[in-house]
Amino acid sequence: MTEERFYELCKFERQLAAEGYTLIAGVDEAGRGPLAGPVAAACVILKSDGPFVKGADDSKKLSEKRREALFEEIKETSLAYGISLVDNRRIDEINILQATYEAMRNALADAIKMAEGTAPGMILVDHVHIPEIEIP
């Protein structure tokens, strides 16, 4: 990853730090597209001034070995993290979108629990608002 790309990826974090946010969470999902299997979500709580993991970009563009190495680095440098899976039976009960939201809420809750109840001031999530979450 180039320095320019890394700088671009961290722009929201820098902006939030400048606005006074000290903790931010990043939330993302995987598995909404497949016809079968679970939907997964992960949440990472970071200090808004870093450190940030260089190379953590679109996981679909990374090898399995690189993803595993980045996962270890994220666990070591983050304040807290949470991972949640919602299985196919639950997806069939509530639909894929609601299952995605459930996985995101659970991952966030697990991260906050790991952070001993310390919630982030802001959540960065792409293209969705997570229902039932009061954090902006």
CSV table of C-alpha atoms in Angstrom, one decimal:
chain,number,residue,atom,x,y,z
A,1,MET,CA,0.0,0.0,0.0
A,2,THR,CA,1.3,3.4,-0.9
A,3,GLU,CA,1.7,6.2,1.6
A,4,GLU,CA,-0.8,8.2,-0.4
A,5,ARG,CA,-3.4,5.4,-0.2
A,6,PHE,CA,-2.8,4.9,3.5
A,7,TYR,CA,-3.2,8.7,4.1
A,8,GLU,CA,-6.5,8.7,2.1
A,9,LEU,CA,-7.8,5.7,4.1
A,10,CYS,CA,-7.3,7.5,7.4
A,11,LYS,CA,-8.9,10.8,6.4
A,12,PHE,CA,-12.1,10.2,8.4
A,13,GLU,CA,-10.2,9.3,11.5
A,14,ARG,CA,-8.0,12.4,11.2
A,15,GLN,CA,-11.1,14.5,10.8
A,16,LEU,CA,-12.8,13.0,13.8
A,17,ALA,CA,-9.7,13.5,15.9
A,18,ALA,CA,-9.7,17.2,14.9
A,19,GLU,CA,-13.3,17.4,16.0
A,20,GLY,CA,-12.5,16.1,19.4
A,21,TYR,CA,-13.5,12.4,19.2
A,22,THR,CA,-11.0,10.3,21.1
A,23,LEU,CA,-12.4,6.8,20.3
A,24,ILE,CA,-13.9,5.6,17.0
A,25,ALA,CA,-15.3,2.3,15.9
A,26,GLY,CA,-15.1,0.8,12.5
A,27,VAL,CA,-17.9,-1.7,11.6
A,28,ASP,CA,-18.1,-3.8,8.5
A,29,GLU,CA,-19.9,-6.9,7.3
A,30,ALA,CA,-19.1,-9.9,5.0
A,31,GLY,CA,-21.4,-12.5,3.6
A,32,ARG,CA,-24.4,-10.5,2.5
A,33,GLY,CA,-24.1,-11.6,-1.1
A,34,PRO,CA,-23.8,-15.5,-0.9
A,35,LEU,CA,-26.8,-17.7,-1.3
A,36,ALA,CA,-26.0,-19.7,1.8
A,37,GLY,CA,-24.1,-19.5,5.0
A,38,PRO,CA,-23.7,-16.9,7.7
A,39,VAL,CA,-23.4,-13.2,7.6
A,40,ALA,CA,-20.4,-11.9,9.6
A,41,ALA,CA,-19.6,-8.5,11.1
A,42,ALA,CA,-16.6,-7.1,12.9
A,43,CYS,CA,-16.1,-4.0,14.9
A,44,VAL,CA,-12.8,-2.4,15.9
A,45,ILE,CA,-12.5,0.4,18.4
A,46,LEU,CA,-9.4,2.6,17.9
A,47,LYS,CA,-8.0,5.8,19.4
A,48,SER,CA,-8.8,8.5,16.8
A,49,ASP,CA,-5.1,9.4,16.6
A,50,GLY,CA,-4.0,5.8,15.9
A,51,PRO,CA,-2.0,3.8,15.6
A,52,PHE,CA,-3.6,2.6,12.4
A,53,VAL,CA,-2.9,-0.7,10.6
A,54,LYS,CA,-1.2,0.0,7.3
A,55,GLY,CA,-2.4,-2.4,4.7
A,56,ALA,CA,-5.9,-2.9,6.1
A,57,ASP,CA,-7.9,-2.2,3.0
A,58,ASP,CA,-10.5,-4.2,1.1
A,59,SER,CA,-10.2,-7.7,2.4
A,60,LYS,CA,-11.3,-9.2,-1.0
A,61,LYS,CA,-8.1,-7.8,-2.5
A,62,LEU,CA,-5.8,-9.4,0.1
A,63,SER,CA,-4.5,-13.0,0.2
A,64,GLU,CA,-5.6,-15.2,3.1
A,65,LYS,CA,-2.1,-15.0,4.6
A,66,ARG,CA,-2.1,-11.2,4.5
A,67,ARG,CA,-5.6,-11.1,6.0
A,68,GLU,CA,-4.5,-13.3,8.9
A,69,ALA,CA,-1.4,-11.2,9.5
A,70,LEU,CA,-3.5,-8.0,9.5
A,71,PHE,CA,-6.0,-9.6,11.9
A,72,GLU,CA,-3.2,-10.3,14.4
A,73,GLU,CA,-1.9,-6.7,14.0
A,74,ILE,CA,-5.4,-5.2,14.5
A,75,LYS,CA,-6.0,-7.3,17.6
A,76,GLU,CA,-2.6,-6.0,19.0
A,77,THR,CA,-3.1,-2.3,18.2
A,78,SER,CA,-6.8,-1.8,18.8
A,79,LEU,CA,-8.4,-0.9,22.1
A,80,ALA,CA,-11.0,-3.6,21.5
A,81,TYR,CA,-12.7,-5.6,18.8
A,82,GLY,CA,-15.8,-7.8,18.4
A,83,ILE,CA,-16.8,-10.4,15.8
A,84,SER,CA,-20.3,-11.8,15.2
A,85,LEU,CA,-21.8,-14.4,13.0
A,86,VAL,CA,-25.5,-14.7,12.3
A,87,ASP,CA,-26.4,-18.1,10.8
A,88,ASN,CA,-28.5,-19.1,7.9
A,89,ARG,CA,-31.5,-20.1,10.1
A,90,ARG,CA,-31.6,-16.7,11.6
A,91,ILE,CA,-31.2,-15.1,8.2
A,92,ASP,CA,-34.3,-17.1,7.0
A,93,GLU,CA,-36.3,-15.8,10.0
A,94,ILE,CA,-35.5,-12.1,9.8
A,95,ASN,CA,-34.0,-11.6,6.3
A,96,ILE,CA,-30.4,-10.8,5.3
A,97,LEU,CA,-30.5,-7.1,5.9
A,98,GLN,CA,-31.9,-7.5,9.5
A,99,ALA,CA,-29.4,-10.3,10.1
A,100,THR,CA,-26.6,-7.9,9.0
A,101,TYR,CA,-27.7,-5.3,11.4
A,102,GLU,CA,-27.9,-7.9,14.2
A,103,ALA,CA,-24.4,-9.1,13.5
A,104,MET,CA,-23.2,-5.4,13.5
A,105,ARG,CA,-24.9,-4.7,16.8
A,106,ASN,CA,-23.5,-7.8,18.3
A,107,ALA,CA,-20.0,-7.1,17.1
A,108,LEU,CA,-20.2,-3.5,18.5
A,109,ALA,CA,-21.6,-4.8,21.8
A,110,ASP,CA,-18.7,-7.3,22.1
A,111,ALA,CA,-16.1,-4.6,21.4
A,112,ILE,CA,-17.6,-2.3,24.0
A,113,LYS,CA,-17.6,-5.2,26.5
A,114,MET,CA,-13.9,-5.9,25.7
A,115,ALA,CA,-13.2,-2.2,26.2
A,116,GLU,CA,-14.8,-2.6,29.7
A,117,GLY,CA,-17.9,-0.6,28.8
A,118,THR,CA,-16.1,2.3,27.1
A,119,ALA,CA,-18.1,3.1,24.0
A,120,PRO,CA,-16.7,5.0,21.0
A,121,GLY,CA,-17.9,8.5,20.3
A,122,MET,CA,-18.4,7.8,16.6
A,123,ILE,CA,-18.9,4.7,14.3
A,124,LEU,CA,-17.6,4.5,10.8
A,125,VAL,CA,-19.7,2.2,8.7
A,126,ASP,CA,-20.2,2.1,5.0
A,127,HIS,CA,-23.6,2.9,3.4
A,128,VAL,CA,-25.9,1.9,6.3
A,129,HIS,CA,-27.2,3.3,9.6
A,130,ILE,CA,-27.3,0.5,12.2
A,131,PRO,CA,-30.8,0.5,13.7
A,132,GLU,CA,-31.1,0.7,17.5
A,133,ILE,CA,-27.6,2.2,17.9
A,134,GLU,CA,-27.5,5.6,19.4
A,135,ILE,CA,-23.8,6.4,18.7
A,136,PRO,CA,-23.5,8.6,15.7
